[in-house]
Amino acid sequence: MQSDRSLLTALTHIILDDIQDGKTLRPEILGVKDIFDRICSDFKQGESFIEFGEVLTPQGLAISPVMAAMCLEDYYRTIIYLRGLNAAIVDLKTQHPTRPLRVLYAGTGPYAILAIPLMSVHSSDCVRFELLDINAVSLDAVRSIVTQLGFTESVTAYHQMDAMQYKHNEAASPDIIIAEIMLAGLEKEPQVAVTRALTTQMPEALFLPQSINISAVTDNPRHVLGPVFQFDSEMFSETVSQEGTLPAATLEIPESAKGHILLETRVKVYQGYELKPYDSGLTSPRILPVDYDPGETLKLVYQMGEKPGLIRAL
């Protein structure tokens, strides 16, 4: 019988193969999930609802371990993130041929899905991971999977903490930082705050995803209103206003607009590895929770804090 480790390696090679259409690889992602489920099947015991263990931080909602595990089933998102991170590792390895690359993964959930599969195809001499999650249950599950699969040398540290509190070791600073702690429209979860906090500390690191772009349309009738918020390296260091906001856009609403304003999200993980609208739960259109009058000029800002998201400027 094929071992879990060899099966994971085989599945990961298929998932990372660009010749394969990622949208046909749901069985392979579910195969990875089955391996992880077998190893840590007890991490959900005693939890009576899927929100158990979620944490409302000062910068947004950290979802529960069960919800984080369910995110793996958004399989195309997982594939694009894995391919993007893998490509970044391959590219940066040429710059550091004599030592392992260092990757900080913030917000692992219980499966560390963006790290453990890559441990099966890259040795610890090539790349090593720091794994961080706010929830002890999630991090315990990750440790169990890593240990059982024999990848302990690929992990340099486990950090059970809010990513906002992370302090890097200057002697071994990460080469790559990856965090996928977001919802469509960059609402509720702390992707923006965590990205800004980590890139301020480690400006030389490559942060993934490289950019998140939000644009707006009306749905009745459809009008393209244009870009709303572009979160990339320039915005990583943008000054927050006294009101706790980042600048967004001013939209001209057509006189004929009657329906909702929808936010469409695009995520560039790395170079050509992108999620476009409707590709994933991360890029499904969301209703902008703002009332408007047809023909008005609508100014938006991005609100930081416990309930992050786009709002009308005061």
PDB file of C-alpha atoms in Angstrom:
ATOM      1  CA  MET A   1       0.000   0.000   0.000  1.00  0.00           C
ATOM      2  CA  GLN A   2       1.294   3.424  -0.958  1.00  0.00           C
ATOM      3  CA  SER A   3       2.391   5.467   2.046  1.00  0.00           C
ATOM      4  CA  ASP A   4       0.728   8.776   2.823  1.00  0.00           C
ATOM      5  CA  ARG A   5       3.998  10.579   2.135  1.00  0.00           C
ATOM      6  CA  SER A   6       4.543   9.045  -1.293  1.00  0.00           C
ATOM      7  CA  LEU A   7       0.888   9.588  -2.183  1.00  0.00           C
ATOM      8  CA  LEU A   8       1.143  13.248  -1.149  1.00  0.00           C
ATOM      9  CA  THR A   9       4.254  13.639  -3.311  1.00  0.00           C
ATOM     10  CA  ALA A  10       2.505  12.123  -6.317  1.00  0.00           C
ATOM     11  CA  LEU A  11      -0.574  14.313  -5.873  1.00  0.00           C
ATOM     12  CA  THR A  12       1.534  17.438  -5.401  1.00  0.00           C
ATOM     13  CA  HIS A  13       3.485  16.831  -8.616  1.00  0.00           C
ATOM     14  CA  ILE A  14       0.181  16.677 -10.508  1.00  0.00           C
ATOM     15  CA  ILE A  15      -1.175  19.799  -8.769  1.00  0.00           C
ATOM     16  CA  LEU A  16       1.974  21.806  -9.587  1.00  0.00           C
ATOM     17  CA  ASP A  17       2.103  20.738 -13.236  1.00  0.00           C
ATOM     18  CA  ASP A  18       1.153  23.802 -15.291  1.00  0.00           C
ATOM     19  CA  ILE A  19       0.223  21.590 -18.225  1.00  0.00           C
ATOM     20  CA  GLN A  20      -2.689  20.325 -16.142  1.00  0.00           C
ATOM     21  CA  ASP A  21      -5.801  22.506 -16.169  1.00  0.00           C
ATOM     22  CA  GLY A  22      -6.154  23.427 -12.500  1.00  0.00           C
ATOM     23  CA  LYS A  23      -9.925  23.457 -12.781  1.00  0.00           C
ATOM     24  CA  THR A  24      -9.890  19.696 -13.431  1.00  0.00           C
ATOM     25  CA  LEU A  25      -7.841  18.825 -10.336  1.00  0.00           C
ATOM     26  CA  ARG A  26     -10.469  18.807  -7.607  1.00  0.00           C
ATOM     27  CA  PRO A  27      -9.931  15.049  -6.998  1.00  0.00           C
ATOM     28  CA  GLU A  28      -6.218  15.627  -6.371  1.00  0.00           C
ATOM     29  CA  ILE A  29      -6.885  18.395  -3.831  1.00  0.00           C
ATOM     30  CA  LEU A  30      -9.478  16.242  -2.096  1.00  0.00           C
ATOM     31  CA  GLY A  31      -6.914  13.439  -2.082  1.00  0.00           C
ATOM     32  CA  VAL A  32      -4.539  15.708  -0.164  1.00  0.00           C
ATOM     33  CA  LYS A  33      -7.354  16.582   2.231  1.00  0.00           C
ATOM     34  CA  ASP A  34      -8.062  12.873   2.801  1.00  0.00           C
ATOM     35  CA  ILE A  35      -4.438  12.318   3.838  1.00  0.00           C
ATOM     36  CA  PHE A  36      -4.556  15.182   6.306  1.00  0.00           C
ATOM     37  CA  ASP A  37      -7.958  14.111   7.627  1.00  0.00           C
ATOM     38  CA  ARG A  38      -6.640  10.633   8.379  1.00  0.00           C
ATOM     39  CA  ILE A  39      -3.670  11.965  10.292  1.00  0.00           C
ATOM     40  CA  CYS A  40      -5.497  14.484  12.469  1.00  0.00           C
ATOM     41  CA  SER A  41      -9.097  13.321  12.382  1.00  0.00           C
ATOM     42  CA  ASP A  42      -9.594  14.263  16.018  1.00  0.00           C
ATOM     43  CA  PHE A  43      -8.908  18.004  15.781  1.00  0.00           C
ATOM     44  CA  LYS A  44     -12.641  18.705  15.367  1.00  0.00           C
ATOM     45  CA  GLN A  45     -13.795  16.537  18.272  1.00  0.00           C
ATOM     46  CA  GLY A  46     -15.798  18.442  20.855  1.00  0.00           C
ATOM     47  CA  GLU A  47     -16.570  21.293  18.488  1.00  0.00           C
ATOM     48  CA  SER A  48     -20.315  21.571  18.072  1.00  0.00           C
ATOM     49  CA  PHE A  49     -20.373  24.304  15.419  1.00  0.00           C
ATOM     50  CA  ILE A  50     -18.036  25.460  12.681  1.00  0.00           C
ATOM     51  CA  GLU A  51     -17.405  28.866  14.257  1.00  0.00           C
ATOM     52  CA  PHE A  52     -15.897  27.255  17.374  1.00  0.00           C
ATOM     53  CA  GLY A  53     -12.477  28.770  17.953  1.00  0.00           C
ATOM     54  CA  GLU A  54     -12.795  31.841  15.739  1.00  0.00           C
ATOM     55  CA  VAL A  55     -11.135  34.948  17.165  1.00  0.00           C
ATOM     56  CA  LEU A  56     -12.128  38.573  16.642  1.00  0.00           C
ATOM     57  CA  THR A  57      -8.801  40.360  16.667  1.00  0.00           C
ATOM     58  CA  PRO A  58      -8.297  44.146  16.723  1.00  0.00           C
ATOM     59  CA  GLN A  59      -7.633  43.926  12.968  1.00  0.00           C
ATOM     60  CA  GLY A  60     -10.332  41.517  11.814  1.00  0.00           C
ATOM     61  CA  LEU A  61     -11.765  38.035  12.144  1.00  0.00           C
ATOM     62  CA  ALA A  62      -9.511  34.980  12.427  1.00  0.00           C
ATOM     63  CA  ILE A  63     -11.724  32.118  11.288  1.00  0.00           C
ATOM     64  CA  SER A  64     -12.102  28.858  13.213  1.00  0.00           C
ATOM     65  CA  PRO A  65      -9.949  25.771  12.574  1.00  0.00           C
ATOM     66  CA  VAL A  66     -12.936  23.966  11.049  1.00  0.00           C
ATOM     67  CA  MET A  67     -13.659  26.848   8.668  1.00  0.00           C
ATOM     68  CA  ALA A  68      -9.970  27.052   7.769  1.00  0.00           C
ATOM     69  CA  ALA A  69      -9.947  23.335   6.941  1.00  0.00           C
ATOM     70  CA  MET A  70     -13.039  23.790   4.761  1.00  0.00           C
ATOM     71  CA  CYS A  71     -11.216  26.430   2.714  1.00  0.00           C
ATOM     72  CA  LEU A  72      -9.153  23.634   1.177  1.00  0.00           C
ATOM     73  CA  GLU A  73     -12.267  22.555  -0.709  1.00  0.00           C
ATOM     74  CA  ASP A  74     -12.125  25.831  -2.645  1.00  0.00           C
ATOM     75  CA  TYR A  75      -9.733  23.747  -4.689  1.00  0.00           C
ATOM     76  CA  TYR A  76      -8.807  26.094  -7.560  1.00  0.00           C
ATOM     77  CA  ARG A  77      -7.779  28.784  -5.096  1.00  0.00           C
ATOM     78  CA  THR A  78      -5.530  26.242  -3.358  1.00  0.00           C
ATOM     79  CA  ILE A  79      -3.973  25.182  -6.665  1.00  0.00           C
ATOM     80  CA  ILE A  80      -3.184  28.719  -7.818  1.00  0.00           C
ATOM     81  CA  TYR A  81      -1.662  29.641  -4.459  1.00  0.00           C
ATOM     82  CA  LEU A  82       0.429  26.454  -4.412  1.00  0.00           C
ATOM     83  CA  ARG A  83       1.643  26.992  -7.965  1.00  0.00           C
ATOM     84  CA  GLY A  84       2.441  30.638  -7.287  1.00  0.00           C
ATOM     85  CA  LEU A  85       4.399  29.903  -4.116  1.00  0.00           C
ATOM     86  CA  ASN A  86       6.220  27.033  -5.793  1.00  0.00           C
ATOM     87  CA  ALA A  87       7.237  29.279  -8.704  1.00  0.00           C
ATOM     88  CA  ALA A  88       8.492  31.924  -6.271  1.00  0.00           C
ATOM     89  CA  ILE A  89      10.562  29.298  -4.430  1.00  0.00           C
ATOM     90  CA  VAL A  90      12.106  28.083  -7.687  1.00  0.00           C
ATOM     91  CA  ASP A  91      12.907  31.646  -8.794  1.00  0.00           C
ATOM     92  CA  LEU A  92      14.366  32.829  -5.490  1.00  0.00           C
ATOM     93  CA  LYS A  93      16.372  29.665  -4.991  1.00  0.00           C
ATOM     94  CA  THR A  94      18.657  30.786  -7.811  1.00  0.00           C
ATOM     95  CA  GLN A  95      19.526  33.852  -5.722  1.00  0.00           C
ATOM     96  CA  HIS A  96      20.349  31.747  -2.636  1.00  0.00           C
ATOM     97  CA  PRO A  97      21.883  28.520  -3.962  1.00  0.00           C
ATOM     98  CA  THR A  98      23.994  27.754  -0.887  1.00  0.00           C
ATOM     99  CA  ARG A  99      21.328  27.844   1.829  1.00  0.00           C
ATOM    100  CA  PRO A 100      17.683  26.860   2.282  1.00  0.00           C
ATOM    101  CA  LEU A 101      15.118  29.486   1.398  1.00  0.00           C
ATOM    102  CA  ARG A 102      13.100  30.721   4.369  1.00  0.00           C
ATOM    103  CA  VAL A 103       9.318  30.979   4.053  1.00  0.00           C
ATOM    104  CA  LEU A 104       7.009  32.455   6.690  1.00  0.00           C
ATOM    105  CA  TYR A 105       3.444  31.177   6.343  1.00  0.00           C
ATOM    106  CA  ALA A 106       0.983  33.237   8.387  1.00  0.00           C
ATOM    107  CA  GLY A 107      -2.451  31.773   8.996  1.00  0.00           C
ATOM    108  CA  THR A 108      -1.837  28.082   8.384  1.00  0.00           C
ATOM    109  CA  GLY A 109      -5.143  26.722   9.613  1.00  0.00           C
ATOM    110  CA  PRO A 110      -5.008  23.052  10.692  1.00  0.00           C
ATOM    111  CA  TYR A 111      -3.603  21.759   7.386  1.00  0.00           C
ATOM    112  CA  ALA A 112      -0.923  24.308   6.366  1.00  0.00           C
ATOM    113  CA  ILE A 113      -2.081  23.539   2.848  1.00  0.00           C
ATOM    114  CA  LEU A 114       0.317  26.017   1.222  1.00  0.00           C
ATOM    115  CA  ALA A 115       3.361  24.501   2.914  1.00  0.00           C
ATOM    116  CA  ILE A 116       3.084  20.781   3.633  1.00  0.00           C
ATOM    117  CA  PRO A 117       2.520  19.662   0.014  1.00  0.00           C
ATOM    118  CA  LEU A 118       5.609  21.652  -1.016  1.00  0.00           C
ATOM    119  CA  MET A 119       7.634  19.903   1.684  1.00  0.00           C
ATOM    120  CA  SER A 120       6.932  16.683  -0.209  1.00  0.00           C
ATOM    121  CA  VAL A 121       8.640  17.927  -3.389  1.00  0.00           C
ATOM    122  CA  HIS A 122      11.350  20.247  -1.984  1.00  0.00           C
ATOM    123  CA  SER A 123      13.895  18.975   0.526  1.00  0.00           C
ATOM    124  CA  SER A 124      14.732  20.825   3.717  1.00  0.00           C
ATOM    125  CA  ASP A 125      18.027  21.772   2.043  1.00  0.00           C
ATOM    126  CA  CYS A 126      16.003  23.734  -0.512  1.00  0.00           C
ATOM    127  CA  VAL A 127      13.336  25.439   1.594  1.00  0.00           C
ATOM    128  CA  ARG A 128      12.239  25.588   5.230  1.00  0.00           C
ATOM    129  CA  PHE A 129       9.083  27.016   6.720  1.00  0.00           C
ATOM    130  CA  GLU A 130       8.064  29.017   9.769  1.00  0.00           C
ATOM    131  CA  LEU A 131       4.417  28.204  10.477  1.00  0.00           C
ATOM    132  CA  LEU A 132       2.171  30.667  12.291  1.00  0.00           C
ATOM    133  CA  ASP A 133      -1.453  30.541  13.393  1.00  0.00           C
ATOM    134  CA  ILE A 134      -3.426  32.272  16.112  1.00  0.00           C
ATOM    135  CA  ASN A 135      -5.234  29.080  17.100  1.00  0.00           C
ATOM    136  CA  ALA A 136      -3.436  26.431  19.158  1.00  0.00           C
ATOM    137  CA  VAL A 137      -5.775  23.700  17.874  1.00  0.00           C
ATOM    138  CA  SER A 138      -4.777  24.476  14.296  1.00  0.00           C
ATOM    139  CA  LEU A 139      -1.076  24.545  15.053  1.00  0.00           C
ATOM    140  CA  ASP A 140      -1.263  21.244  16.966  1.00  0.00           C
ATOM    141  CA  ALA A 141      -2.909  19.642  13.930  1.00  0.00           C
ATOM    142  CA  VAL A 142      -0.215  21.031  11.628  1.00  0.00           C
ATOM    143  CA  ARG A 143       2.513  19.686  13.892  1.00  0.00           C
ATOM    144  CA  SER A 144       0.879  16.237  13.859  1.00  0.00           C
ATOM    145  CA  ILE A 145       0.760  16.158  10.057  1.00  0.00           C
ATOM    146  CA  VAL A 146       4.348  17.376   9.683  1.00  0.00           C
ATOM    147  CA  THR A 147       5.608  14.831  12.201  1.00  0.00           C
ATOM    148  CA  GLN A 148       3.672  11.883  10.819  1.00  0.00           C
ATOM    149  CA  LEU A 149       4.774  12.574   7.251  1.00  0.00           C
ATOM    150  CA  GLY A 150       8.415  12.975   8.284  1.00  0.00           C
ATOM    151  CA  PHE A 151       8.862  16.641   7.414  1.00  0.00           C
ATOM    152  CA  THR A 152      10.122  17.904  10.769  1.00  0.00           C
ATOM    153  CA  GLU A 153      13.399  19.151   9.280  1.00  0.00           C
ATOM    154  CA  SER A 154      11.436  21.320   6.855  1.00  0.00           C
ATOM    155  CA  VAL A 155       9.957  23.385   9.719  1.00  0.00           C
ATOM    156  CA  THR A 156      12.159  25.810  11.630  1.00  0.00           C
ATOM    157  CA  ALA A 157       9.497  27.128  14.021  1.00  0.00           C
ATOM    158  CA  TYR A 158       5.856  26.997  15.038  1.00  0.00           C
ATOM    159  CA  HIS A 159       4.368  30.294  16.250  1.00  0.00           C
ATOM    160  CA  GLN A 160       1.030  30.281  18.050  1.00  0.00           C
ATOM    161  CA  MET A 161       0.170  33.975  17.975  1.00  0.00           C
ATOM    162  CA  ASP A 162      -1.634  36.788  16.229  1.00  0.00           C
ATOM    163  CA  ALA A 163       0.444  37.503  13.115  1.00  0.00           C
ATOM    164  CA  MET A 164       0.401  41.190  14.107  1.00  0.00           C
ATOM    165  CA  GLN A 165       2.653  40.256  17.045  1.00  0.00           C
ATOM    166  CA  TYR A 166       5.280  38.383  15.012  1.00  0.00           C
ATOM    167  CA  LYS A 167       8.879  39.613  15.387  1.00  0.00           C
ATOM    168  CA  HIS A 168      11.390  38.286  12.884  1.00  0.00           C
ATOM    169  CA  ASN A 169      14.859  37.013  13.599  1.00  0.00           C
ATOM    170  CA  GLU A 170      17.135  39.452  11.791  1.00  0.00           C
ATOM    171  CA  ALA A 171      19.790  36.782  11.397  1.00  0.00           C
ATOM    172  CA  ALA A 172      17.373  34.494   9.565  1.00  0.00           C
ATOM    173  CA  SER A 173      14.728  36.770   8.092  1.00  0.00           C
ATOM    174  CA  PRO A 174      12.190  35.190   5.704  1.00  0.00           C
ATOM    175  CA  ASP A 175      12.836  35.375   1.973  1.00  0.00           C
ATOM    176  CA  ILE A 176       9.144  34.824   1.223  1.00  0.00           C
ATOM    177  CA  ILE A 177       6.063  35.615   3.300  1.00  0.00           C
ATOM    178  CA  ILE A 178       2.702  34.162   2.346  1.00  0.00           C
ATOM    179  CA  ALA A 179      -0.670  34.841   3.944  1.00  0.00           C
ATOM    180  CA  GLU A 180      -4.132  33.948   2.722  1.00  0.00           C
ATOM    181  CA  ILE A 181      -6.380  35.381   5.411  1.00  0.00           C
ATOM    182  CA  MET A 182      -8.955  37.189   3.316  1.00  0.00           C
ATOM    183  CA  LEU A 183     -12.455  37.171   1.927  1.00  0.00           C
ATOM    184  CA  ALA A 184     -13.665  38.576  -1.373  1.00  0.00           C
ATOM    185  CA  GLY A 185     -13.639  42.359  -1.316  1.00  0.00           C
ATOM    186  CA  LEU A 186     -11.024  42.269   1.475  1.00  0.00           C
ATOM    187  CA  GLU A 187     -13.777  42.411   4.066  1.00  0.00           C
ATOM    188  CA  LYS A 188     -13.840  41.088   7.649  1.00  0.00           C
ATOM    189  CA  GLU A 189     -10.503  39.210   7.698  1.00  0.00           C
ATOM    190  CA  PRO A 190      -7.133  40.864   8.512  1.00  0.00           C
ATOM    191  CA  GLN A 191      -5.230  40.394   5.211  1.00  0.00           C
ATOM    192  CA  VAL A 192      -4.523  44.110   4.821  1.00  0.00           C
ATOM    193  CA  ALA A 193      -3.396  44.746   8.386  1.00  0.00           C
ATOM    194  CA  VAL A 194      -1.240  41.607   8.602  1.00  0.00           C
ATOM    195  CA  THR A 195       0.395  42.275   5.236  1.00  0.00           C
ATOM    196  CA  ARG A 196       1.266  45.823   6.244  1.00  0.00           C
ATOM    197  CA  ALA A 197       2.637  44.738   9.624  1.00  0.00           C
ATOM    198  CA  LEU A 198       4.859  42.002   8.182  1.00  0.00           C
ATOM    199  CA  THR A 199       6.143  43.938   5.179  1.00  0.00           C
ATOM    200  CA  THR A 200       7.014  46.916   7.381  1.00  0.00           C
ATOM    201  CA  GLN A 201       9.276  44.643   9.432  1.00  0.00           C
ATOM    202  CA  MET A 202      10.677  42.742   6.463  1.00  0.00           C
ATOM    203  CA  PRO A 203      10.590  45.001   3.399  1.00  0.00           C
ATOM    204  CA  GLU A 204      13.141  42.879   1.536  1.00  0.00           C
ATOM    205  CA  ALA A 205      10.973  39.752   1.650  1.00  0.00           C
ATOM    206  CA  LEU A 206       8.769  38.777  -1.280  1.00  0.00           C
ATOM    207  CA  PHE A 207       5.172  38.963  -0.064  1.00  0.00           C
ATOM    208  CA  LEU A 208       2.507  36.730  -1.603  1.00  0.00           C
ATOM    209  CA  PRO A 209      -0.042  37.449  -2.896  1.00  0.00           C
ATOM    210  CA  GLN A 210       1.695  40.240  -4.766  1.00  0.00           C
ATOM    211  CA  SER A 211      -1.474  42.227  -5.371  1.00  0.00           C
ATOM    212  CA  ILE A 212      -5.204  42.191  -4.700  1.00  0.00           C
ATOM    213  CA  ASN A 213      -7.309  44.387  -6.964  1.00  0.00           C
ATOM    214  CA  ILE A 214     -10.928  45.304  -6.333  1.00  0.00           C
ATOM    215  CA  SER A 215     -13.112  46.917  -8.976  1.00  0.00           C
ATOM    216  CA  ALA A 216     -16.788  47.880  -9.002  1.00  0.00           C
ATOM    217  CA  VAL A 217     -19.755  47.339 -11.308  1.00  0.00           C
ATOM    218  CA  THR A 218     -23.470  47.959 -11.021  1.00  0.00           C
ATOM    219  CA  ASP A 219     -25.746  45.005 -11.632  1.00  0.00           C
ATOM    220  CA  ASN A 220     -28.955  46.670 -12.862  1.00  0.00           C
ATOM    221  CA  PRO A 221     -28.101  47.565 -15.517  1.00  0.00           C
ATOM    222  CA  ARG A 222     -24.449  46.557 -15.630  1.00  0.00           C
ATOM    223  CA  HIS A 223     -22.043  49.486 -15.643  1.00  0.00           C
ATOM    224  CA  VAL A 224     -18.312  49.138 -15.136  1.00  0.00           C
ATOM    225  CA  LEU A 225     -17.423  51.746 -12.509  1.00  0.00           C
ATOM    226  CA  GLY A 226     -13.704  50.997 -12.517  1.00  0.00           C
ATOM    227  CA  PRO A 227     -10.941  50.231 -10.021  1.00  0.00           C
ATOM    228  CA  VAL A 228     -11.724  50.779  -6.342  1.00  0.00           C
ATOM    229  CA  PHE A 229      -8.785  49.527  -4.292  1.00  0.00           C
ATOM    230  CA  GLN A 230      -5.425  48.135  -5.355  1.00  0.00           C
ATOM    231  CA  PHE A 231      -3.534  46.462  -2.543  1.00  0.00           C
ATOM    232  CA  ASP A 232       0.049  45.964  -3.642  1.00  0.00           C
ATOM    233  CA  SER A 233       3.566  46.951  -2.605  1.00  0.00           C
ATOM    234  CA  GLU A 234       2.767  50.670  -2.833  1.00  0.00           C
ATOM    235  CA  MET A 235      -0.268  50.336  -0.578  1.00  0.00           C
ATOM    236  CA  PHE A 236       1.631  48.091   1.847  1.00  0.00           C
ATOM    237  CA  SER A 237       3.332  51.223   3.195  1.00  0.00           C
ATOM    238  CA  GLU A 238       0.577  53.792   2.631  1.00  0.00           C
ATOM    239  CA  THR A 239      -0.105  56.000   5.669  1.00  0.00           C
ATOM    240  CA  VAL A 240      -3.334  55.261   7.534  1.00  0.00           C
ATOM    241  CA  SER A 241      -5.487  58.334   8.113  1.00  0.00           C
ATOM    242  CA  GLN A 242      -6.440  59.638  11.542  1.00  0.00           C
ATOM    243  CA  GLU A 243      -9.831  58.019  10.955  1.00  0.00           C
ATOM    244  CA  GLY A 244      -8.160  54.617  10.515  1.00  0.00           C
ATOM    245  CA  THR A 245      -8.634  54.349   6.753  1.00  0.00           C
ATOM    246  CA  LEU A 246      -6.615  53.867   3.584  1.00  0.00           C
ATOM    247  CA  PRO A 247      -7.465  55.728   0.382  1.00  0.00           C
ATOM    248  CA  ALA A 248      -9.638  53.959  -2.175  1.00  0.00           C
ATOM    249  CA  ALA A 249     -11.474  55.522  -5.137  1.00  0.00           C
ATOM    250  CA  THR A 250     -14.153  57.984  -6.172  1.00  0.00           C
ATOM    251  CA  LEU A 251     -16.869  56.445  -8.344  1.00  0.00           C
ATOM    252  CA  GLU A 252     -19.200  58.257 -10.721  1.00  0.00           C
ATOM    253  CA  ILE A 253     -22.565  56.499 -10.500  1.00  0.00           C
ATOM    254  CA  PRO A 254     -24.564  56.544 -13.759  1.00  0.00           C
ATOM    255  CA  GLU A 255     -28.046  58.059 -13.735  1.00  0.00           C
ATOM    256  CA  SER A 256     -29.470  54.755 -14.963  1.00  0.00           C
ATOM    257  CA  ALA A 257     -28.027  52.697 -12.089  1.00  0.00           C
ATOM    258  CA  LYS A 258     -30.708  51.042  -9.951  1.00  0.00           C
ATOM    259  CA  GLY A 259     -29.278  47.845  -8.499  1.00  0.00           C
ATOM    260  CA  HIS A 260     -26.412  46.912  -6.237  1.00  0.00           C
ATOM    261  CA  ILE A 261     -22.812  47.909  -6.560  1.00  0.00           C
ATOM    262  CA  LEU A 262     -20.778  44.717  -6.783  1.00  0.00           C
ATOM    263  CA  LEU A 263     -17.121  44.385  -5.843  1.00  0.00           C
ATOM    264  CA  GLU A 264     -15.070  42.133  -8.124  1.00  0.00           C
ATOM    265  CA  THR A 265     -11.755  40.835  -6.769  1.00  0.00           C
ATOM    266  CA  ARG A 266      -8.628  39.712  -8.601  1.00  0.00           C
ATOM    267  CA  VAL A 267      -5.710  38.105  -6.766  1.00  0.00           C
ATOM    268  CA  LYS A 268      -2.226  37.980  -8.279  1.00  0.00           C
ATOM    269  CA  VAL A 269      -0.413  35.385  -6.213  1.00  0.00           C
ATOM    270  CA  TYR A 270       2.866  35.512  -8.135  1.00  0.00           C
ATOM    271  CA  GLN A 271       3.580  36.601 -11.697  1.00  0.00           C
ATOM    272  CA  GLY A 272       1.048  34.874 -13.949  1.00  0.00           C
ATOM    273  CA  TYR A 273      -0.626  32.847 -11.196  1.00  0.00           C
ATOM    274  CA  GLU A 274      -3.874  34.736 -10.712  1.00  0.00           C
ATOM    275  CA  LEU A 275      -7.432  34.256  -9.535  1.00  0.00           C
ATOM    276  CA  LYS A 276      -9.955  36.157 -11.624  1.00  0.00           C
ATOM    277  CA  PRO A 277     -13.575  37.009 -10.734  1.00  0.00           C
ATOM    278  CA  TYR A 278     -15.662  33.863 -10.236  1.00  0.00           C
ATOM    279  CA  ASP A 279     -12.574  31.586 -10.088  1.00  0.00           C
ATOM    280  CA  SER A 280     -12.862  31.128  -6.316  1.00  0.00           C
ATOM    281  CA  GLY A 281     -14.692  32.090  -3.183  1.00  0.00           C
ATOM    282  CA  LEU A 282     -12.000  34.748  -2.812  1.00  0.00           C
ATOM    283  CA  THR A 283     -13.028  36.357  -6.087  1.00  0.00           C
ATOM    284  CA  SER A 284     -16.786  35.903  -6.103  1.00  0.00           C
ATOM    285  CA  PRO A 285     -18.505  39.296  -6.428  1.00  0.00           C
ATOM    286  CA  ARG A 286     -19.697  40.840  -3.165  1.00  0.00           C
ATOM    287  CA  ILE A 287     -22.297  43.539  -2.635  1.00  0.00           C
ATOM    288  CA  LEU A 288     -20.806  46.825  -1.473  1.00  0.00           C
ATOM    289  CA  PRO A 289     -22.853  47.629   1.675  1.00  0.00           C
ATOM    290  CA  VAL A 290     -23.346  51.282   0.737  1.00  0.00           C
ATOM    291  CA  ASP A 291     -26.528  53.070  -0.312  1.00  0.00           C
ATOM    292  CA  TYR A 292     -26.213  55.462  -3.227  1.00  0.00           C
ATOM    293  CA  ASP A 293     -28.222  57.801  -5.411  1.00  0.00           C
ATOM    294  CA  PRO A 294     -28.138  57.473  -9.205  1.00  0.00           C
ATOM    295  CA  GLY A 295     -25.878  60.127 -10.690  1.00  0.00           C
ATOM    296  CA  GLU A 296     -23.972  60.832  -7.481  1.00  0.00           C
ATOM    297  CA  THR A 297     -20.224  60.895  -6.908  1.00  0.00           C
ATOM    298  CA  LEU A 298     -19.379  58.207  -4.371  1.00  0.00           C
ATOM    299  CA  LYS A 299     -16.091  58.419  -2.484  1.00  0.00           C
ATOM    300  CA  LEU A 300     -14.841  55.225  -0.835  1.00  0.00           C
ATOM    301  CA  VAL A 301     -12.080  54.424   1.646  1.00  0.00           C
ATOM    302  CA  TYR A 302     -10.789  51.186   3.114  1.00  0.00           C
ATOM    303  CA  GLN A 303     -11.556  50.913   6.820  1.00  0.00           C
ATOM    304  CA  MET A 304      -8.996  49.230   9.066  1.00  0.00           C
ATOM    305  CA  GLY A 305      -9.710  47.777  12.509  1.00  0.00           C
ATOM    306  CA  GLU A 306     -12.035  45.039  13.789  1.00  0.00           C
ATOM    307  CA  LYS A 307     -14.365  45.265  10.786  1.00  0.00           C
ATOM    308  CA  PRO A 308     -12.137  45.900   7.788  1.00  0.00           C
ATOM    309  CA  GLY A 309     -13.631  46.655   4.391  1.00  0.00           C
ATOM    310  CA  LEU A 310     -14.618  49.311   1.904  1.00  0.00           C
ATOM    311  CA  ILE A 311     -16.958  52.012   3.204  1.00  0.00           C
ATOM    312  CA  ARG A 312     -18.244  55.435   2.186  1.00  0.00           C
ATOM    313  CA  ALA A 313     -15.819  58.191   3.113  1.00  0.00           C
ATOM    314  CA  LEU A 314     -17.036  60.420   5.949  1.00  0.00           C
TER     315      LEU A 314
END
